[in-house]
CSV table of C-alpha atoms in Angstrom, one decimal:
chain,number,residue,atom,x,y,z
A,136,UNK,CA,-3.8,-2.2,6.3
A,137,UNK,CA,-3.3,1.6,5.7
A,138,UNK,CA,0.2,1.6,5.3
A,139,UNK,CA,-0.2,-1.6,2.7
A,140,UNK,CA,-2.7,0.4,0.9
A,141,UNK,CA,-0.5,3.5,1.1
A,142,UNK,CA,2.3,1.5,-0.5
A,143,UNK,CA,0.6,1.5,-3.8
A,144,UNK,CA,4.1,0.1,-5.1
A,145,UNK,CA,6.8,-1.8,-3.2
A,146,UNK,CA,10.0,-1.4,-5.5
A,147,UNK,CA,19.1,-4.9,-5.8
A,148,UNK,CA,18.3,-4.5,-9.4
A,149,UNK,CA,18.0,-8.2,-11.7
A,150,UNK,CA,19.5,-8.0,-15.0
A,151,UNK,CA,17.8,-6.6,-17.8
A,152,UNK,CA,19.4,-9.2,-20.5
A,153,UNK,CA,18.3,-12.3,-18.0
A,154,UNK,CA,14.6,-10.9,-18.4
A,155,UNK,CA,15.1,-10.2,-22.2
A,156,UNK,CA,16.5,-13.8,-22.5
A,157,UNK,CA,13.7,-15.2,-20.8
A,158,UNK,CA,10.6,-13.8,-22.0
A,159,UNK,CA,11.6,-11.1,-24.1
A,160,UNK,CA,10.5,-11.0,-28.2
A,161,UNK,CA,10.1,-14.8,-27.4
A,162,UNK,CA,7.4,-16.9,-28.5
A,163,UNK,CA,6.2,-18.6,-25.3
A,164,UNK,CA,3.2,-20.3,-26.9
A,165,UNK,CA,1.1,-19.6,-30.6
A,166,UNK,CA,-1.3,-17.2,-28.6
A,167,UNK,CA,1.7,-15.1,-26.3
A,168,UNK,CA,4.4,-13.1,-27.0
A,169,UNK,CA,6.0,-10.5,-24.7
A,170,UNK,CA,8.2,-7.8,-26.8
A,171,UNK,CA,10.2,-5.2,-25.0
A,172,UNK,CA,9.4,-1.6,-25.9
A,173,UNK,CA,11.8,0.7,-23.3
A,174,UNK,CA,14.0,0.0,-20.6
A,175,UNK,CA,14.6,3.1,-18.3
A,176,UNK,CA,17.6,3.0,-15.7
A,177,UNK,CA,16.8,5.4,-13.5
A,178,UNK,CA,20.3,5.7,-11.9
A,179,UNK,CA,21.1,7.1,-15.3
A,180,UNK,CA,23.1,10.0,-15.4
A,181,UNK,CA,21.9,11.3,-18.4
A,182,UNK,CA,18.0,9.5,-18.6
A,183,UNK,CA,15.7,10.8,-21.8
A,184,UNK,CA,13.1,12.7,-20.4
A,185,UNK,CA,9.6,14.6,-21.1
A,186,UNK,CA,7.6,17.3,-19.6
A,187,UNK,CA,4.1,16.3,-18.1
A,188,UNK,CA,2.6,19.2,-20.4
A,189,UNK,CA,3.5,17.7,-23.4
A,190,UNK,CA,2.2,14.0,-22.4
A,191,UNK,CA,-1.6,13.4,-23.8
A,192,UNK,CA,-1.7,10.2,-21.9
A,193,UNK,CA,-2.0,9.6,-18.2
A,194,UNK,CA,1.4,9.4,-17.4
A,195,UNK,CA,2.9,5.8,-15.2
A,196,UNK,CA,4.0,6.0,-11.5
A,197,UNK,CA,6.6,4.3,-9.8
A,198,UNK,CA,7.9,3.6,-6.4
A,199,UNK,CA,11.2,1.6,-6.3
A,200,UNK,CA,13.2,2.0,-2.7
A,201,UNK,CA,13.4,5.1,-1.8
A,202,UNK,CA,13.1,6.4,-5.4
A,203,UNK,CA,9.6,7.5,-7.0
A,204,UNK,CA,8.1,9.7,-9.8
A,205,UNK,CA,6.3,9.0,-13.1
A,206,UNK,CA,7.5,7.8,-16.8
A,207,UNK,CA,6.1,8.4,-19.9
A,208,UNK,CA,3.8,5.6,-21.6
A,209,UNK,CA,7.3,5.4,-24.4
A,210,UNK,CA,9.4,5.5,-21.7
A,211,UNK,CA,10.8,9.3,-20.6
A,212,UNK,CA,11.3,10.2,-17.1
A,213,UNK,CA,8.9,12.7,-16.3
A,214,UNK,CA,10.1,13.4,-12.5
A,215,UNK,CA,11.8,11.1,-9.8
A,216,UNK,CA,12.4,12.0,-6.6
A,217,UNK,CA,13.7,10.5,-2.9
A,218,UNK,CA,11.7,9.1,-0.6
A,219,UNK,CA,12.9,9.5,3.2
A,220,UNK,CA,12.7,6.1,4.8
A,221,UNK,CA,9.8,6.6,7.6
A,222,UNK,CA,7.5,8.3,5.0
A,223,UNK,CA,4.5,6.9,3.3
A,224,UNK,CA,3.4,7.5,-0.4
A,225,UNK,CA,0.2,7.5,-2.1
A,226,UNK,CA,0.3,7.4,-5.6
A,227,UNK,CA,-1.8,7.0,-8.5
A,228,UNK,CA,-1.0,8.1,-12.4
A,229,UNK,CA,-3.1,11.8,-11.4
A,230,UNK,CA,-2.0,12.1,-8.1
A,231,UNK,CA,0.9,11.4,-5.4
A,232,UNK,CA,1.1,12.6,-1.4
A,233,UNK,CA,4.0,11.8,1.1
A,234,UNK,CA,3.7,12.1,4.3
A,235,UNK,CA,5.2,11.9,7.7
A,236,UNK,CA,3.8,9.3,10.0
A,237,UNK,CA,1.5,11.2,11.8
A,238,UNK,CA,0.7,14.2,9.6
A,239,UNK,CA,-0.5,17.4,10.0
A,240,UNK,CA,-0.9,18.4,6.8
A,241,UNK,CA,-0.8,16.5,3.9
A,242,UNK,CA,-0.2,18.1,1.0
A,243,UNK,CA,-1.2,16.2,-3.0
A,244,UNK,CA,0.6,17.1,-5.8
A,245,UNK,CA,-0.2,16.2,-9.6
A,246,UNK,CA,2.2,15.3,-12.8
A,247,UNK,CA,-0.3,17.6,-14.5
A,248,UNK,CA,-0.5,20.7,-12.4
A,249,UNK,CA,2.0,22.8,-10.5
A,250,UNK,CA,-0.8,23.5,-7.7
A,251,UNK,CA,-0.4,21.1,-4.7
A,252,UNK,CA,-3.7,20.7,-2.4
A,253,UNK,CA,-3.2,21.2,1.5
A,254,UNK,CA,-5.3,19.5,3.4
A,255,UNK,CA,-5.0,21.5,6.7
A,256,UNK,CA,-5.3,20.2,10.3
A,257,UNK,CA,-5.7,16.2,8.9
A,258,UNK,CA,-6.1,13.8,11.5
A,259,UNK,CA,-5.6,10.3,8.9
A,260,UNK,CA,-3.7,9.3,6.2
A,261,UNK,CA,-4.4,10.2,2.0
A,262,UNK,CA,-6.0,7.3,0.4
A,263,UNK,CA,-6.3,8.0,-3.8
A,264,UNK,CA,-7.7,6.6,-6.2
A,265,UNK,CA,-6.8,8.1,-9.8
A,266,UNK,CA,-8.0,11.6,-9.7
A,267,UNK,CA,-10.1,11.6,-5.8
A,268,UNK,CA,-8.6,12.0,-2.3
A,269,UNK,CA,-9.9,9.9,0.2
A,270,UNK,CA,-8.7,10.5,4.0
A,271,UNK,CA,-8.4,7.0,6.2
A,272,UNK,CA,-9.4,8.4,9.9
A,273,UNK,CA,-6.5,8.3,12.0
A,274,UNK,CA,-8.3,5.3,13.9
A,275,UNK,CA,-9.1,3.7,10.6
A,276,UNK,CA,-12.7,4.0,11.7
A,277,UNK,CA,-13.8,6.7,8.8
A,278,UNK,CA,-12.9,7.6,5.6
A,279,UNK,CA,-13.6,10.9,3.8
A,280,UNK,CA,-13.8,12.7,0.8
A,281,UNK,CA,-11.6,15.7,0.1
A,282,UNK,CA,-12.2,18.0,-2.4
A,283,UNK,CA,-9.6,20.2,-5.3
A,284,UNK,CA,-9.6,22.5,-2.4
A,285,UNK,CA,-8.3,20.3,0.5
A,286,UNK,CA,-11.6,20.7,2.4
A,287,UNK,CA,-14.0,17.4,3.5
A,288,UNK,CA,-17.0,16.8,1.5
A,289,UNK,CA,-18.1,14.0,3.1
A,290,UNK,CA,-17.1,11.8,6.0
A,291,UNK,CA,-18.9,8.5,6.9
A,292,UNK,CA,-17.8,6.3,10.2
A,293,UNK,CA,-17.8,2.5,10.3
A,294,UNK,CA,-18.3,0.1,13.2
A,295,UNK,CA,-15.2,-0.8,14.0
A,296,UNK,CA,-11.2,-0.3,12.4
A,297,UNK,CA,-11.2,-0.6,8.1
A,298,UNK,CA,-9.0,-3.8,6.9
A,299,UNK,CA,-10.1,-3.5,3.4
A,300,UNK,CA,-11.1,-1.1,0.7
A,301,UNK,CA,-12.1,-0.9,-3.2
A,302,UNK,CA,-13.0,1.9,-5.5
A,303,UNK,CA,-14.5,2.1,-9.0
A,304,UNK,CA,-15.6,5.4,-10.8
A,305,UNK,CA,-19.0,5.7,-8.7
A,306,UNK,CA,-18.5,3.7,-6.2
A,307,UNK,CA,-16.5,3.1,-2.7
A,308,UNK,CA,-16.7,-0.6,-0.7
A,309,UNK,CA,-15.2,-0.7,2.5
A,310,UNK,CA,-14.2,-4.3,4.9
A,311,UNK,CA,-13.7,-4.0,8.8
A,312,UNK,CA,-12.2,-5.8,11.2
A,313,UNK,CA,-15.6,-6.8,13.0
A,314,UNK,CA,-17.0,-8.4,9.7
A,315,UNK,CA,-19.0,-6.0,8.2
A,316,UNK,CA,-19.4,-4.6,4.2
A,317,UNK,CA,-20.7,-1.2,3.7
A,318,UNK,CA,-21.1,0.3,-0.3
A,319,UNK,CA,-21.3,4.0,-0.3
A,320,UNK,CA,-22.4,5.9,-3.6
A,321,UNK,CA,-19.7,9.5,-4.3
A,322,UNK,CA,-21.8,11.1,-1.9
A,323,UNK,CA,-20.9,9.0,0.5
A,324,UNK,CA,-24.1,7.7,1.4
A,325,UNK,CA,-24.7,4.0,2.3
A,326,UNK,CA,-26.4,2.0,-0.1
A,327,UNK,CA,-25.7,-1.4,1.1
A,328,UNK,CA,-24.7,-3.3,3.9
A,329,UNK,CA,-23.4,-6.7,4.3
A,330,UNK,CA,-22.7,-9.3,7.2
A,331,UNK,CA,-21.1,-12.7,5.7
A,332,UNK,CA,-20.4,-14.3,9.2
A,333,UNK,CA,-20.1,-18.3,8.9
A,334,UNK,CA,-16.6,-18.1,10.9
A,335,UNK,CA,-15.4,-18.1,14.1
A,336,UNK,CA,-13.9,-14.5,13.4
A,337,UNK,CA,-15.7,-12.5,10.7
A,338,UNK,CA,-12.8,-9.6,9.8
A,339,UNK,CA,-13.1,-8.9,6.4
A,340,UNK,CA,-10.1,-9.7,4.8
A,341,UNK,CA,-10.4,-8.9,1.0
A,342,UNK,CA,-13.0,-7.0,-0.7
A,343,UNK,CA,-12.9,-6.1,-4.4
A,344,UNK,CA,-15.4,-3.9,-6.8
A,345,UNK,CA,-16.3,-4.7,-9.9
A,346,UNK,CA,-16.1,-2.1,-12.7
A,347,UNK,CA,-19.8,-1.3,-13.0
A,348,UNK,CA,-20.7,-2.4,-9.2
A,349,UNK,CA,-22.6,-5.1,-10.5
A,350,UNK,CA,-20.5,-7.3,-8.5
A,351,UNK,CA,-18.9,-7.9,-4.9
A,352,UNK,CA,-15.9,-10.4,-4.1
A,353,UNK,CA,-14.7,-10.7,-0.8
A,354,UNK,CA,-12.1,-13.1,1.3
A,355,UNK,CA,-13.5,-12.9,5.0
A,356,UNK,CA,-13.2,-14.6,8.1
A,357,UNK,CA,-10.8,-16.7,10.5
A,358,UNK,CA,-11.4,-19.9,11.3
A,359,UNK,CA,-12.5,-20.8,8.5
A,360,UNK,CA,-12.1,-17.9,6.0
A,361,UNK,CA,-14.5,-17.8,2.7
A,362,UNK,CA,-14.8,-16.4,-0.6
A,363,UNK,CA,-18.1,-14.6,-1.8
A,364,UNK,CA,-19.1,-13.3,-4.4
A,365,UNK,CA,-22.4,-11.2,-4.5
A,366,UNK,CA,-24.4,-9.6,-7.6
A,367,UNK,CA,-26.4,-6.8,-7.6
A,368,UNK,CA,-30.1,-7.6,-8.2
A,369,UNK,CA,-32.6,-4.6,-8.2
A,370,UNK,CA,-31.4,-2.1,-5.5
A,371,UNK,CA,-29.7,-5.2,-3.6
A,372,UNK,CA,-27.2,-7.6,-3.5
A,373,UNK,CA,-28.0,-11.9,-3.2
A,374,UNK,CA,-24.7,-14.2,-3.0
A,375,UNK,CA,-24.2,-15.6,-6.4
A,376,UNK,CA,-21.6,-17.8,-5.0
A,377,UNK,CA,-19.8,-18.8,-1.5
A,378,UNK,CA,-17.4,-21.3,-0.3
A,379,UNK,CA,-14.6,-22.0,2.3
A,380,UNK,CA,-10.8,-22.1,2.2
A,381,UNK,CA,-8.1,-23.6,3.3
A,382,UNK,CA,-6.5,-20.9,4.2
A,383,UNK,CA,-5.7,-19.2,7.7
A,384,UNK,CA,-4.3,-15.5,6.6
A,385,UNK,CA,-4.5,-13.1,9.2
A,386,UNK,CA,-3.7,-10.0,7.0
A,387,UNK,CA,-5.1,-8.2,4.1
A,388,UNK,CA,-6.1,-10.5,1.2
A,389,UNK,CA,-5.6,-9.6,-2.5
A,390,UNK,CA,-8.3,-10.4,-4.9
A,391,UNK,CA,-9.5,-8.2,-8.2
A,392,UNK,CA,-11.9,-9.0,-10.8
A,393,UNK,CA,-10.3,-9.5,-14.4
A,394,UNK,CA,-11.8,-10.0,-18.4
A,395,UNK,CA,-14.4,-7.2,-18.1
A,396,UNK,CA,-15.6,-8.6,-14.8
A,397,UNK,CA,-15.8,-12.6,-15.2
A,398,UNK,CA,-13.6,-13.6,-13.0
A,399,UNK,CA,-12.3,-13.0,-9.6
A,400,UNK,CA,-8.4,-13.8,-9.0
A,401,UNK,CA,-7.5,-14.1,-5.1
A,402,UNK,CA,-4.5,-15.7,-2.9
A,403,UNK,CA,-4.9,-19.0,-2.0
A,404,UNK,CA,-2.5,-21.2,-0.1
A,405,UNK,CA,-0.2,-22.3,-2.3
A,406,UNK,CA,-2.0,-20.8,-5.5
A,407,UNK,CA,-3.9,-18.6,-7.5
A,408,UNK,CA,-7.5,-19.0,-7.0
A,409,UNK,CA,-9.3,-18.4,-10.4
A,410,UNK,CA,-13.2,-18.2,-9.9
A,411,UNK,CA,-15.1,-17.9,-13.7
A,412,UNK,CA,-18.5,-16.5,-12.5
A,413,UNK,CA,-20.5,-17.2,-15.7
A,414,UNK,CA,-19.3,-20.9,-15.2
A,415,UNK,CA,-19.8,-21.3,-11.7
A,416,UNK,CA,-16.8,-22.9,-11.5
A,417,UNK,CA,-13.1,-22.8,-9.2
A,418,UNK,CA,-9.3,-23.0,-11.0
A,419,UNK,CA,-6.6,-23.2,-8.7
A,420,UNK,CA,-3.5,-22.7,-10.0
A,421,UNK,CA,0.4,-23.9,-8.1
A,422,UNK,CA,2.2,-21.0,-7.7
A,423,UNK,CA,4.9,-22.0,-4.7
A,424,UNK,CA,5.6,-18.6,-3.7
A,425,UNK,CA,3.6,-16.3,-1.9
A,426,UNK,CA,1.6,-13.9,-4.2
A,427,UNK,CA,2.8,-10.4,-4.1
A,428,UNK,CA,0.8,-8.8,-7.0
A,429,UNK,CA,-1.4,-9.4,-9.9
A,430,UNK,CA,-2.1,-7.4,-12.4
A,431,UNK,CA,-4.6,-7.9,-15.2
A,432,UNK,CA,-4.1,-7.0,-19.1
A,433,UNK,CA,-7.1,-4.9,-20.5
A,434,UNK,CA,-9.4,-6.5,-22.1
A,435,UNK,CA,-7.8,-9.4,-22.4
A,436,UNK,CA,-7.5,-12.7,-20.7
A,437,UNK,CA,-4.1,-12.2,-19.9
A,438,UNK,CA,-3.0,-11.7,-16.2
A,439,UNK,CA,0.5,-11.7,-14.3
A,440,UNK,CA,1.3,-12.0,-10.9
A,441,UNK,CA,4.8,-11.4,-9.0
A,442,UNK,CA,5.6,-14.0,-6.1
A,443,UNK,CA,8.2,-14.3,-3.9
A,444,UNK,CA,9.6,-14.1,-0.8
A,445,UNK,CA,12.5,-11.7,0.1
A,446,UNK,CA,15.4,-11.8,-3.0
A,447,UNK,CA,13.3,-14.6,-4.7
A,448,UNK,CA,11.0,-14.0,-7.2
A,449,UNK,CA,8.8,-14.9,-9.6
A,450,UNK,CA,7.0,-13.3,-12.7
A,451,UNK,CA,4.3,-15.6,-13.7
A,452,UNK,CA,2.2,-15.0,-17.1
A,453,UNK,CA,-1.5,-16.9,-16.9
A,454,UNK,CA,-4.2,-17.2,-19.6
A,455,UNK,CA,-7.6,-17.2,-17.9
A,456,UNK,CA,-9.2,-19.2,-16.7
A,457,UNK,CA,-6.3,-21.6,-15.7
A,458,UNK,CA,-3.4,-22.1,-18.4
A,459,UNK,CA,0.3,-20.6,-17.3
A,460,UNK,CA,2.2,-19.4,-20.0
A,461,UNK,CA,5.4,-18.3,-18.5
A,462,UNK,CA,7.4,-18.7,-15.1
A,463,UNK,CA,10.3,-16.6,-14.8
A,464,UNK,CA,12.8,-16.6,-11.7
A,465,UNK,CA,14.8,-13.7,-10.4
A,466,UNK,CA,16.6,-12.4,-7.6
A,467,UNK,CA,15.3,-8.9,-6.8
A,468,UNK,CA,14.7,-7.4,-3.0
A,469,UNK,CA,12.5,-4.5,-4.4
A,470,UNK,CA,10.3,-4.9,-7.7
A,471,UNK,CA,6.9,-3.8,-8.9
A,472,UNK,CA,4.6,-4.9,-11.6
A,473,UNK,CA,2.0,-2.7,-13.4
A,474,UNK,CA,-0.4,-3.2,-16.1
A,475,UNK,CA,-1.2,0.2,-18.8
A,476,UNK,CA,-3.3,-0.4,-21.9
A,477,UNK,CA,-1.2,-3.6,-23.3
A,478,UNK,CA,2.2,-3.0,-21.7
A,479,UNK,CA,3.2,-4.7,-18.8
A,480,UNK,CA,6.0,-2.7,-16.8
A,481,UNK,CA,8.5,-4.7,-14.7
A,482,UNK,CA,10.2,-2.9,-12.0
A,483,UNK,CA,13.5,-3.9,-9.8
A,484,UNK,CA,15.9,-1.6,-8.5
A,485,UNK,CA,16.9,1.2,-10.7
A,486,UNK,CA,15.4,-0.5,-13.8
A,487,UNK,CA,12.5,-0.7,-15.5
A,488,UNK,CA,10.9,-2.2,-18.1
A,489,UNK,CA,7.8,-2.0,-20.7
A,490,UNK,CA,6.8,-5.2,-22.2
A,491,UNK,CA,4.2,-5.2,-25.1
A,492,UNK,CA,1.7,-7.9,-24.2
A,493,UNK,CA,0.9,-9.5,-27.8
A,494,UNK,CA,-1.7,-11.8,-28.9
């Protein structure tokens, strides 16, 4: 689970032109169009670039093979650099650490600032989340808070190993493997506590935040697994909605909220599960591939997701709650997709590419 969650973004290269002729300046429907603004190659010899200084916006981080760095929102490498092969990367558009395996110390560095934070003696792994340092224990049993001067704030120990995490602005919600969902405040003080049970197995498989904490999705058991989703009433939280799957995973689950917090997007056997919360009501939607990624549009109803197994893959553009407006195929071994203000950015090898998401 940490090493997923340390692999922020899992990037040989598919043809620019095919994507372009596909999807590119192309009128898919009378409410979609995607429009290419940049295409970087970073194998290029001679690639535009930009200093981090002079960039007023948070800057977009990449991981593609052993390559990783940050771009400019138009486009300009601002750094890239190797990755060795048995080292893990955390990395967020504030912040990035690599590591060895078992670390020492772990050392984060930031686009923005030429001061790296040591974290001394660390017995876990970096976790980040934009512009905060988490530490996973080194049993995955505890997770702590590290402050701008590599010291712990806070550390707070769960029941058993962690198989699921989510973080918004105030809050931190944290899965284990024994079935239990614990919601700390930035303090890290528990505020809520959770058992969903109702399966033979009750791991928590999924969990995801929403933006304001006013809600709580989460995938969880084996044999049979369910989804739940719970909503914060007074200084609690009462299941707004629960039922079982078909499915059988036995790994970590994905599943986000999306449109300002109305629905809940997780993998489902053979599709995207699509649950509107002020509707009450379930969309599945065939996607034949397994589910790699989604990413969600902001403030829009717009949402992508990347399937595929091995070289085969699949960008797929959805309008919510259940209408697909694009299905693209390529042959890629590493890609990445991620969503910044309206641009999607498509990743596959060396290259990538910004597409304007427009209405």
């Amino acid at each position: 689970m940490v090493k997923k969650k340390l692999y922020i973004f899992i990037g040989s290269a598919f043809a620019t032109s095919l994507i372009y002729l596909m999807v590119a300046a192309k009128p898919i429907s009378p409410e979609f169009t995607l429009k290419t603004l940049w295409t970087l190659n970073l194998d290029d010899t001679s690639p535009r670039t930009a200093q981090s200084e002079t960039i007023k916006e948070a800057p977009i981080p990449f991981v593609l093979g052993n390559l990783y760095g940050y771009i400019s929102p138009d486009g300009a490498l601002i750094d890239k650099r190797s990755l060795q092969q048995n080292h893990l990367i955390s990395i967020t558009p504030k912040l990035v650490s690599v590591i060895n395996p078992i670390p020492d110390t772990i050392t984060i560095e930031s686009p923005a600032s030429h001061t790296a934070i040591l974290v001394k003696d660390a017995s876990g792994y970096p976790f980040l989340v934009q512009d905060r340092i988490f530490l996973i224990g080194k049993d995955q049993d505890s997770i702590s808070f590290i402050s701008d001067s590599g010291t712990v704030r806070w550390n707070y120990c769960v029941s058993s190993p962690i198989t699921a995490l989510a973080c918004n602005v105030g809050n931190i919600l944290i899965g284990t493997l024994d079935g239990n969902l614990y919601l700390l405040n930035s303090e890290g003080e528990l505020i809520y506590t959770f058992q969903p049970g109702g399966s033979r197995l009750s791991i928590i498989l999924g969990v995801a935040l929403a933006s304001d904490s006013s809600k709580i999705a989460l995938i969880s058991g084996i044999d049979k697994q369910r989804f739940i989703l719970l909503g914060k009433a007074g200084q609690t939280y009462k299941v707004i909605h629960h039922q079982f799957l078909n499915t059988d995973y036995r790994r970590q689950v994905i599943i986000k909220f999306a449109q300002n917090n109305q629905y809940v997007l997780f993998e489902g056997k053979a599709n995207l599960s699509v649950f509107d919360g002020l509707k009450k009501r379930m969309y599945e939607i065939p996607i034949d591939k397994p589910i790699q990624a989604i990413e969600a549009i902001e403030k829009t109803n717009k949402v992508f997701v990347m399937a595929g197994a091995e070289n085969q893959k699949q960008l797929i553009a959805l309008s919510l709650p259940n209408k697909k407006l694009l299905t693209s195929s390529f042959v890629s071994p590493e890609s990445f997709i991620y969503s910044y203000a309206d641009q999607l950015i498509l990743g596959s090898g060396s290259v990538i590419t910004s597409f304007i998401v427009e209405k």
